[in-house]
Short mmCIF file of C-alpha atoms in Angstrom, two decimals:
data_model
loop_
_atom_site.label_atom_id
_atom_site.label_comp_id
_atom_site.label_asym_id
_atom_site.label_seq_id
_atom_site.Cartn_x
_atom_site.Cartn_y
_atom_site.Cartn_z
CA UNK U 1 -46.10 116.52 4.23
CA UNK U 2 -45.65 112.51 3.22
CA UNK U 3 -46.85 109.91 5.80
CA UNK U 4 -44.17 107.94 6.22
CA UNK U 5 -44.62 103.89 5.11
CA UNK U 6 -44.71 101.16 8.21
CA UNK U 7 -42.07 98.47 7.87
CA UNK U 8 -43.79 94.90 7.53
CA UNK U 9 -41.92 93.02 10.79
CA UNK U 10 -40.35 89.42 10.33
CA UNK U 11 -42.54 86.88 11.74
CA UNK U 12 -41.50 85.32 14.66
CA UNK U 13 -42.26 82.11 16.99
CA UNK U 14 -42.13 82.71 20.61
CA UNK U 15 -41.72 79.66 23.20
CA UNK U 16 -42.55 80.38 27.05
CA UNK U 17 -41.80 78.65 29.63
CA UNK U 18 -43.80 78.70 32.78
CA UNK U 19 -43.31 77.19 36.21
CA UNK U 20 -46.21 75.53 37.63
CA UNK U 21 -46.03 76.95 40.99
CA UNK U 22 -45.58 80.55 39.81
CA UNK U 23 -41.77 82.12 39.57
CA UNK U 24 -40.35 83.69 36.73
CA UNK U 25 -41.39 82.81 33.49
CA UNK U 26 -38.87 82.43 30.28
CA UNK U 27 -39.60 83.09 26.67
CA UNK U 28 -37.65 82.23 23.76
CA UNK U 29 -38.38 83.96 20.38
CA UNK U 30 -37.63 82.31 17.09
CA UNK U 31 -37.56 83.31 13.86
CA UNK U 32 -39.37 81.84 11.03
CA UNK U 33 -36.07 80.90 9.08
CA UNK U 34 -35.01 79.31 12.26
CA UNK U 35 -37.76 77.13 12.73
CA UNK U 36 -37.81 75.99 8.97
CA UNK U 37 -34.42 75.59 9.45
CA UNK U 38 -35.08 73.08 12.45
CA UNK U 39 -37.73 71.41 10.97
CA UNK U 40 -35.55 70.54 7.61
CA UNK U 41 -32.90 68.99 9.96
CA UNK U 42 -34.76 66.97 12.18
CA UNK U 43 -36.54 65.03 8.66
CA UNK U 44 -33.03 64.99 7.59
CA UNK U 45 -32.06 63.22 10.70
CA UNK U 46 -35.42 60.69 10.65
CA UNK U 47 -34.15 59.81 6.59
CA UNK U 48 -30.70 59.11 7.79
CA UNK U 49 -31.88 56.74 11.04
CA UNK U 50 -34.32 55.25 9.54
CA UNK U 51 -31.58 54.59 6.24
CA UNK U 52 -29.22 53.41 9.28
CA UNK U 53 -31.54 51.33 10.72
CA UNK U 54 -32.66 49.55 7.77
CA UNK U 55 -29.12 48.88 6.51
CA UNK U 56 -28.34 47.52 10.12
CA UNK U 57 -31.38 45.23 9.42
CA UNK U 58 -30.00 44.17 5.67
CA UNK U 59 -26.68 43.58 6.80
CA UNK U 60 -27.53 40.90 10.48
CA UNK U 61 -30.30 39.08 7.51
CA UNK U 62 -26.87 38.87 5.05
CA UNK U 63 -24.62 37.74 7.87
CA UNK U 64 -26.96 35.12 9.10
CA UNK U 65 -27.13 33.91 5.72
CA UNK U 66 -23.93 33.50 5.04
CA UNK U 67 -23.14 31.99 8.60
CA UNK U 68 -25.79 29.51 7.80
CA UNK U 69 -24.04 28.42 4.04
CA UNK U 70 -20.87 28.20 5.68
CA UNK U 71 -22.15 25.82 8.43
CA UNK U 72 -23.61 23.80 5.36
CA UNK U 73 -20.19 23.65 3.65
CA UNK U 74 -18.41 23.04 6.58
CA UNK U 75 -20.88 20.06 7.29
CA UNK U 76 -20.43 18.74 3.49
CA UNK U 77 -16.62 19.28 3.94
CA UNK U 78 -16.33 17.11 7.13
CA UNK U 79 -18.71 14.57 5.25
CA UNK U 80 -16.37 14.88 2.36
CA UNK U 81 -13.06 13.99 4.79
CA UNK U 82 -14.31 11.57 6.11
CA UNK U 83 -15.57 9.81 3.35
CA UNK U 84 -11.79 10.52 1.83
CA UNK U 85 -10.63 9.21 4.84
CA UNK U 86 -12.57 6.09 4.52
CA UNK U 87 -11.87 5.56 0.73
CA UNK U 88 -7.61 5.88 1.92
CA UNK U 89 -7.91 3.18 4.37
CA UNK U 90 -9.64 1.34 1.98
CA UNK U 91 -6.83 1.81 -1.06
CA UNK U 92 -4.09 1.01 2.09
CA UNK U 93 -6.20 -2.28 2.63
CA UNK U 94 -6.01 -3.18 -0.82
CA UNK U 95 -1.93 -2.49 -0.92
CA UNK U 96 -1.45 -4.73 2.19
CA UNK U 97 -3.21 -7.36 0.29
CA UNK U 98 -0.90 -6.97 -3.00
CA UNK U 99 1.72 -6.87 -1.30
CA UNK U 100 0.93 -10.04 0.27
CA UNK U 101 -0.06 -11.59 -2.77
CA UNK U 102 3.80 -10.46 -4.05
CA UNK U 103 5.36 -12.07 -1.22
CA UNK U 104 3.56 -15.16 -1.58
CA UNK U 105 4.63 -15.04 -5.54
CA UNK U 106 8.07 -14.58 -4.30
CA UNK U 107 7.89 -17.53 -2.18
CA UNK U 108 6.25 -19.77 -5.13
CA UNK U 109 8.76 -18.67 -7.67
CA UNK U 110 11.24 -19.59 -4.99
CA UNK U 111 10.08 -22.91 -4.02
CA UNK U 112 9.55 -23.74 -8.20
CA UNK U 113 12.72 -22.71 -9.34
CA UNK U 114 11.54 -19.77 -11.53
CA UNK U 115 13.17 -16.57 -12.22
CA UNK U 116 12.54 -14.08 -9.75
CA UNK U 117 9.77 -11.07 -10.98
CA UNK U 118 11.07 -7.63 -12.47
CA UNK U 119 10.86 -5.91 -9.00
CA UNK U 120 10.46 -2.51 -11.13
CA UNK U 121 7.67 -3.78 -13.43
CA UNK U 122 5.64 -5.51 -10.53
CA UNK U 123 5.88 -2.34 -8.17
CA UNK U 124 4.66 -0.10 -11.12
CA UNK U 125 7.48 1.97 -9.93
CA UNK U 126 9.72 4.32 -11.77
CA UNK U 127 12.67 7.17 -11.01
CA UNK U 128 13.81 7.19 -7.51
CA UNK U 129 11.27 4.82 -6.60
CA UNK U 130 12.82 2.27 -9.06
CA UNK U 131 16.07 2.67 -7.52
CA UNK U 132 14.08 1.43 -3.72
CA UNK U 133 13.01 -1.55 -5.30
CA UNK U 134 15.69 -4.00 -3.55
CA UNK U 135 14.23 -2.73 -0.09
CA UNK U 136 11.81 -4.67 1.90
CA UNK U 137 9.00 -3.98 4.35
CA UNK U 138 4.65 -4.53 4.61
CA UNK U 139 4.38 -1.18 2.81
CA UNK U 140 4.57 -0.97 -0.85
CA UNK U 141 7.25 1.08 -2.56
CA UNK U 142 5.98 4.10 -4.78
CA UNK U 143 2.84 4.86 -3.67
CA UNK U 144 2.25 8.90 -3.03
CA UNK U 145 5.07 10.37 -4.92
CA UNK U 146 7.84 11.57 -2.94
CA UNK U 147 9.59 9.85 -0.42
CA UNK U 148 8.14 12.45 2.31
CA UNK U 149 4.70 12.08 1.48
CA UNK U 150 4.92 8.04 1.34
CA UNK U 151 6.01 8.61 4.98
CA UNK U 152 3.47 11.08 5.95
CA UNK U 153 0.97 8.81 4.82
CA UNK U 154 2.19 5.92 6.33
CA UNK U 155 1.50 7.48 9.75
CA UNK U 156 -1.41 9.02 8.90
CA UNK U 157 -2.63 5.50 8.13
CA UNK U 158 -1.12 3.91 11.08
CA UNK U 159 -2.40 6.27 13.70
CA UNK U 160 -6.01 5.94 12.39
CA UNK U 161 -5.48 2.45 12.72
CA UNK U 162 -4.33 2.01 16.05
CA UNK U 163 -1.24 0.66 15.41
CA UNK U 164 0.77 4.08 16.76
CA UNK U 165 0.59 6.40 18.34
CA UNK U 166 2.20 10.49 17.41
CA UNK U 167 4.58 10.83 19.74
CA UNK U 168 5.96 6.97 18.45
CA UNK U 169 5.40 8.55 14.93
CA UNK U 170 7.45 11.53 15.44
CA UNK U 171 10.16 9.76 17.06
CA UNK U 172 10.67 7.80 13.88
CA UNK U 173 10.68 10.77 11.89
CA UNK U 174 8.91 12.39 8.58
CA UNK U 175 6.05 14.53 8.33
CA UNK U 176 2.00 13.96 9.15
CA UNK U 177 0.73 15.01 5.70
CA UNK U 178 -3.58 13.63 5.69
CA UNK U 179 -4.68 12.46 2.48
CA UNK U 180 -6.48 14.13 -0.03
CA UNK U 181 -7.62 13.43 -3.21
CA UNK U 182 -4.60 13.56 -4.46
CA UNK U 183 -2.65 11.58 -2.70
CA UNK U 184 -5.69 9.07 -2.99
CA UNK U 185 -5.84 9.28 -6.55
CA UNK U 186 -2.35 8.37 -7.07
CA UNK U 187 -2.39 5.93 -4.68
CA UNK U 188 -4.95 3.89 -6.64
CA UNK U 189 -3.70 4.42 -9.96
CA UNK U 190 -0.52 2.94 -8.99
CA UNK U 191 -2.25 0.02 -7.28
CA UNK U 192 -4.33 -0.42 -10.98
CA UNK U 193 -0.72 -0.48 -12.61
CA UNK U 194 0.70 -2.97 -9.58
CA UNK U 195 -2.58 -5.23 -10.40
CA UNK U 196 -1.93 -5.30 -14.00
CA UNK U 197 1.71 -6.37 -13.77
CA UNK U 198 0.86 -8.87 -11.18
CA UNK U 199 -1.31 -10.60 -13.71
CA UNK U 200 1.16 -10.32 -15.74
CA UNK U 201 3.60 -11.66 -13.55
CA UNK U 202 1.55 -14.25 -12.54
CA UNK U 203 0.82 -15.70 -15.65
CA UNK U 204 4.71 -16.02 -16.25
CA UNK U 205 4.72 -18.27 -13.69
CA UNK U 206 2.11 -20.56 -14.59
CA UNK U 207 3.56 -21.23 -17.79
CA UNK U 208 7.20 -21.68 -15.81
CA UNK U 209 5.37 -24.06 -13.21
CA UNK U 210 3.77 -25.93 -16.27
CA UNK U 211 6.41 -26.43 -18.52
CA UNK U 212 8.12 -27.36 -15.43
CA UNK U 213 5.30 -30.18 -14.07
CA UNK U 214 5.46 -31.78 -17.83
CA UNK U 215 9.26 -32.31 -17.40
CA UNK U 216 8.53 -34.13 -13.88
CA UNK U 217 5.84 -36.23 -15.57
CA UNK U 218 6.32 -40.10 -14.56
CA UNK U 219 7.34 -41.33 -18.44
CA UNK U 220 7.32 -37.72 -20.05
CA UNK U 221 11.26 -37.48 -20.83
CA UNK U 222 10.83 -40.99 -22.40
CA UNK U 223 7.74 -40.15 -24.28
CA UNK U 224 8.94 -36.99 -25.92
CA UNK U 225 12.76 -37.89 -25.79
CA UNK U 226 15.73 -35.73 -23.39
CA UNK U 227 16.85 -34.02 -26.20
CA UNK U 228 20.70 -32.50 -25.84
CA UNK U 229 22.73 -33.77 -23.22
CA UNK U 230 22.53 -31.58 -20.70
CA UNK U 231 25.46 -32.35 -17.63
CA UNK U 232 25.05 -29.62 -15.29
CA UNK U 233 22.17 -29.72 -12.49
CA UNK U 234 19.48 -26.96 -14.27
CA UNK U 235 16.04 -28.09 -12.87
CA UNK U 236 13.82 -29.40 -9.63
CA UNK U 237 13.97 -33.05 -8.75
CA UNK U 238 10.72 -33.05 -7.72
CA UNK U 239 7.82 -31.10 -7.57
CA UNK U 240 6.50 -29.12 -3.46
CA UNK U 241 7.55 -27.07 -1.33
CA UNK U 242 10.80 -26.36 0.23
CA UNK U 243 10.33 -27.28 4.25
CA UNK U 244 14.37 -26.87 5.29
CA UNK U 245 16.82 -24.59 3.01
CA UNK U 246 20.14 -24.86 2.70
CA UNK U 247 22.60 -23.97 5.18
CA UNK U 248 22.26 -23.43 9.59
CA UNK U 249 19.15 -24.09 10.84
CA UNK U 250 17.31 -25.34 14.27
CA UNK U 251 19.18 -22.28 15.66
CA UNK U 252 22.16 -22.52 14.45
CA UNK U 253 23.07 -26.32 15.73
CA UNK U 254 22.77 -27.90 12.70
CA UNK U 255 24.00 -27.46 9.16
CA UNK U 256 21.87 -28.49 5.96
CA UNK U 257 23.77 -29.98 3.30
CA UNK U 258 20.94 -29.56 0.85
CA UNK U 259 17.34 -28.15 0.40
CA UNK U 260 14.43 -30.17 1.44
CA UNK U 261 11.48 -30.15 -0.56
CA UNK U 262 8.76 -31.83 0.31
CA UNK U 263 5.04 -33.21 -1.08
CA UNK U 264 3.37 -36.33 -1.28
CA UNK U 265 4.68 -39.71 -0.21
CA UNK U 266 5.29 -41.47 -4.06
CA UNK U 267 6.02 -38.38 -5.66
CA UNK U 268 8.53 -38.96 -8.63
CA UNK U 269 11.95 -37.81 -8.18
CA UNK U 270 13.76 -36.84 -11.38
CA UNK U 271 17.88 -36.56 -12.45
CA UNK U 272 18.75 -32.76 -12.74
CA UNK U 273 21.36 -33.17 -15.46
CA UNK U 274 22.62 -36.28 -17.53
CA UNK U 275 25.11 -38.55 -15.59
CA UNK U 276 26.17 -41.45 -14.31
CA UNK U 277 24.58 -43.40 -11.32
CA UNK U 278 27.18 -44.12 -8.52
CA UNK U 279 25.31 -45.00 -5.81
CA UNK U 280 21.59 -46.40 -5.80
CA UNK U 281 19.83 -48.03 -2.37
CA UNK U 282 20.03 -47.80 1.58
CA UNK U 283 22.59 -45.55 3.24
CA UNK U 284 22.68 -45.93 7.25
CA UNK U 285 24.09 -42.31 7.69
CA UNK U 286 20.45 -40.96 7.82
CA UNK U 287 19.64 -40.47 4.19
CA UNK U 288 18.01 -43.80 3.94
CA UNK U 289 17.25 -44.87 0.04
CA UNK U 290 19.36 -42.50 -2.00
CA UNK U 291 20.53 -41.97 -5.16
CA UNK U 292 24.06 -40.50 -6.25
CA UNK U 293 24.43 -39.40 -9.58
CA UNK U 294 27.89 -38.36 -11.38
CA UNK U 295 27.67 -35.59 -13.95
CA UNK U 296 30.89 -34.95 -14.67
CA UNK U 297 33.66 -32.22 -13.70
CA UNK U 298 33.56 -32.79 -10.91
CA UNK U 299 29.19 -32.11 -9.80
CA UNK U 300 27.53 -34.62 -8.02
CA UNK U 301 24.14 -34.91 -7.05
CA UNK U 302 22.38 -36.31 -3.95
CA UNK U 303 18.85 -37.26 -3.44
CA UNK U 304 17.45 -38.68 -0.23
CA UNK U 305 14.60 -40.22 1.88
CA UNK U 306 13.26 -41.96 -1.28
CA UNK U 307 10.57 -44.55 -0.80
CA UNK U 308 11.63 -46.66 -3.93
CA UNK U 309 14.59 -46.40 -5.95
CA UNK U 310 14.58 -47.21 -9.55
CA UNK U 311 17.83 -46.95 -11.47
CA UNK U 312 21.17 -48.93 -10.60
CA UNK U 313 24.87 -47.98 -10.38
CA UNK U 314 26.51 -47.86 -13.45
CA UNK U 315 22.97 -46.67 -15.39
CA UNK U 316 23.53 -43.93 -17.38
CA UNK U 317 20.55 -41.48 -16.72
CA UNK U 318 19.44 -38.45 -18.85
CA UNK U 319 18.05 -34.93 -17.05
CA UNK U 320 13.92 -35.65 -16.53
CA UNK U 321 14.27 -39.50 -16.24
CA UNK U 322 12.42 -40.71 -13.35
CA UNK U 323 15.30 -42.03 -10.53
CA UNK U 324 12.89 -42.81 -7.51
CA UNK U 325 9.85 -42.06 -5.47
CA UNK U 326 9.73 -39.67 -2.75
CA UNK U 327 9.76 -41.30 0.84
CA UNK U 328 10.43 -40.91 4.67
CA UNK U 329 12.97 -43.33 4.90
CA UNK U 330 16.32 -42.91 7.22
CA UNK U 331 16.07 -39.69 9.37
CA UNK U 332 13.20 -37.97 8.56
CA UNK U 333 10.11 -36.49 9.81
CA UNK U 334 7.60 -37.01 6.32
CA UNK U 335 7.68 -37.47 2.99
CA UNK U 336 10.35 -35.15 0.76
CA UNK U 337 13.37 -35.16 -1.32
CA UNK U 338 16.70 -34.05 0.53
CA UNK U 339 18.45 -32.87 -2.83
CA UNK U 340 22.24 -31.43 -2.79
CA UNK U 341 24.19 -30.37 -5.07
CA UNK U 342 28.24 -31.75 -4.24
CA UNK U 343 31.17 -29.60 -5.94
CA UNK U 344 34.56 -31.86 -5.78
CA UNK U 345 33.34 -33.22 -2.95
CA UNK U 346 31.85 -30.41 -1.24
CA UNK U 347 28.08 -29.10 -0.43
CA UNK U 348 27.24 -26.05 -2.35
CA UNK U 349 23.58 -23.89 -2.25
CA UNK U 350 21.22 -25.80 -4.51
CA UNK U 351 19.22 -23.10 -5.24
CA UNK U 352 21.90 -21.44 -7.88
CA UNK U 353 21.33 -25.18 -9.93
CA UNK U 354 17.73 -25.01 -9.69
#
């Protein structure tokens, strides 16, 4: 008879649990599998926190990182802006003063009788902007591009400077656009192109006002000779500044026959065209010593307040030739020329004879 062979039995793990103060006690019997099973779990579970944990770390060290560079960005940006800021008022300084230097070219040319400045070429302006150029205003045409953004700035500007306030800015209409670089940029390069065309302009002039100062000369028509005849008024009797235009003035009570132009007492007065002489000395109807001077077709010339009188009537005089010296005789309030310009008998606008 064969013994029959024991079975080898799985090994097991048994847990009890006890009560301290007696009562039943518990057991719980696991098998090997089980607890390797267990035990390859929980390290499965340590890798994966401690993985978690780790990351979690990685990730807040990133974020604070990059929270901290954008802080420093946002710090040089608001430097930057500011500085832009700075740099705009700056260019809008510089265009108040051009355009004040173009007005007060304006006013020269006016006063001396040259041609008025290429409004185009002076603004550096082309295009729509070009078409503006008749316009007026303390703001410069043709600055920023389009008409919206030349707006936009011009509040910007304003409000920053105190002069208005948004609600006044959006009650006058357009759109609150702040400058960048842009608008900056193009800003100055159009101020470099108004600068250069000033100069330009400028020089123009002097030559005008020169040629001009050697034809008023005491003696310079009869040093270099008249040349042509020349019979309709094309020049300035004198040289200053014009203190009364033509036309209403004091508010409308009074109307000015002529332009007054006034400088220094002795300043020579000069014929405007060729013509006859047809009345030379006192006149009690206010002009005190003046000069008359026929030219023909019917243009006559008046000049008034003089301190001295040279010619007589009956003298022929050429343009240039020196007539008299400017006064503050009759009624007057200082030293100028009262100079009209007399069409058949009537008072016209000097300044289209000048």
């Amino acid at each position: 008879m064969v013994a029959e062979e024991t079975q080898p039995q799985a090994e097991t793990y048994t847990i009890k649990i006890v009560p301290d103060r007696g009562g039943t006690t518990h057991s719980i019997t696991l098998s090997a599998g089980m607890v390797k099973y267990g035990l390859v779990m929980l390290a499965v579970c340590a890798l994966l926190f401690v993985g978690a944990f780790s990351y979690g770390v990685y990730s807040t060290m990133t974020a604070r990182s990059d929270a901290s560079e954008i802080e420093e960005l946002r710090e040089v940006n608001n430097i930057q802006q500011e500085q832009l800021l700075q740099l705009s008022k700056k260019a809008y300084n510089l265009q108040q003063q051009m355009e004040e230097l173009t007005q007060m070219e304006q006013e020269l040319r006016r006063q001396t009788g040259a041609p008025a400045a290429d409004d185009n070429a002076s603004d550096g302006s082309a295009g729509d902007q070009a078409a503006q150029s008749g316009q007026g205003g303390p703001y410069p045409i043709g600055i920023l591009g389009p008409a919206e953004n030349r707006i936009g700035m011009d509040g910007v500007r304003a409000v920053m400077r105190g002069n208005v306030n948004v609600q006044a800015l959006l009650s006058a209409g357009g759109p609150v656009i702040a400058p960048d670089v842009q608008n900056v940029r193009a800003a100055l390069d159009d101020l470099e192109q108004r600068v250069a065309a000033r100069k330009a302009s400028l020089e123009a002039l002097k030559q005008t006002v020169r040629e001009q100062n050697k034809l008023l000369a005491p003696g310079a028509a009869l040093a270099g000779g008249y040349g042509p005849s020349v019979t309709t008024p094309s020049m300035w009797p004198t040289n200053g500044v014009v203190s009364s235009p033509y036309g209403l003035r004091w508010g409308g009570s009074d109307f000015h026959p002529g332009i007054d132009i006034a400088n220094d007492m002795g300043t020579p007065i000069v014929a405007t065209a060729d013509g006859t002489v047809v009345v030379a000395g006192w006149n009690s109807g206010g002009y005190g010593n003046m000069v008359d001077i026929d030219h023909g077709n019917g243009i006559l010339t008046r000049y008034g307040h003089a301190m001295q009188v040279v010619v007589v009537p009956g003298q022929h005089v050429r343009r240039g030739q020196v007539i008299a010296y400017m006064g503050s005789t009759g009624y007057s309030t200082g030293p100028h020329c009262h100079y009209e310009v007399r069409i058949n008998g009537s008072p016209v606008n000097p300044v289209g004879y000048l």
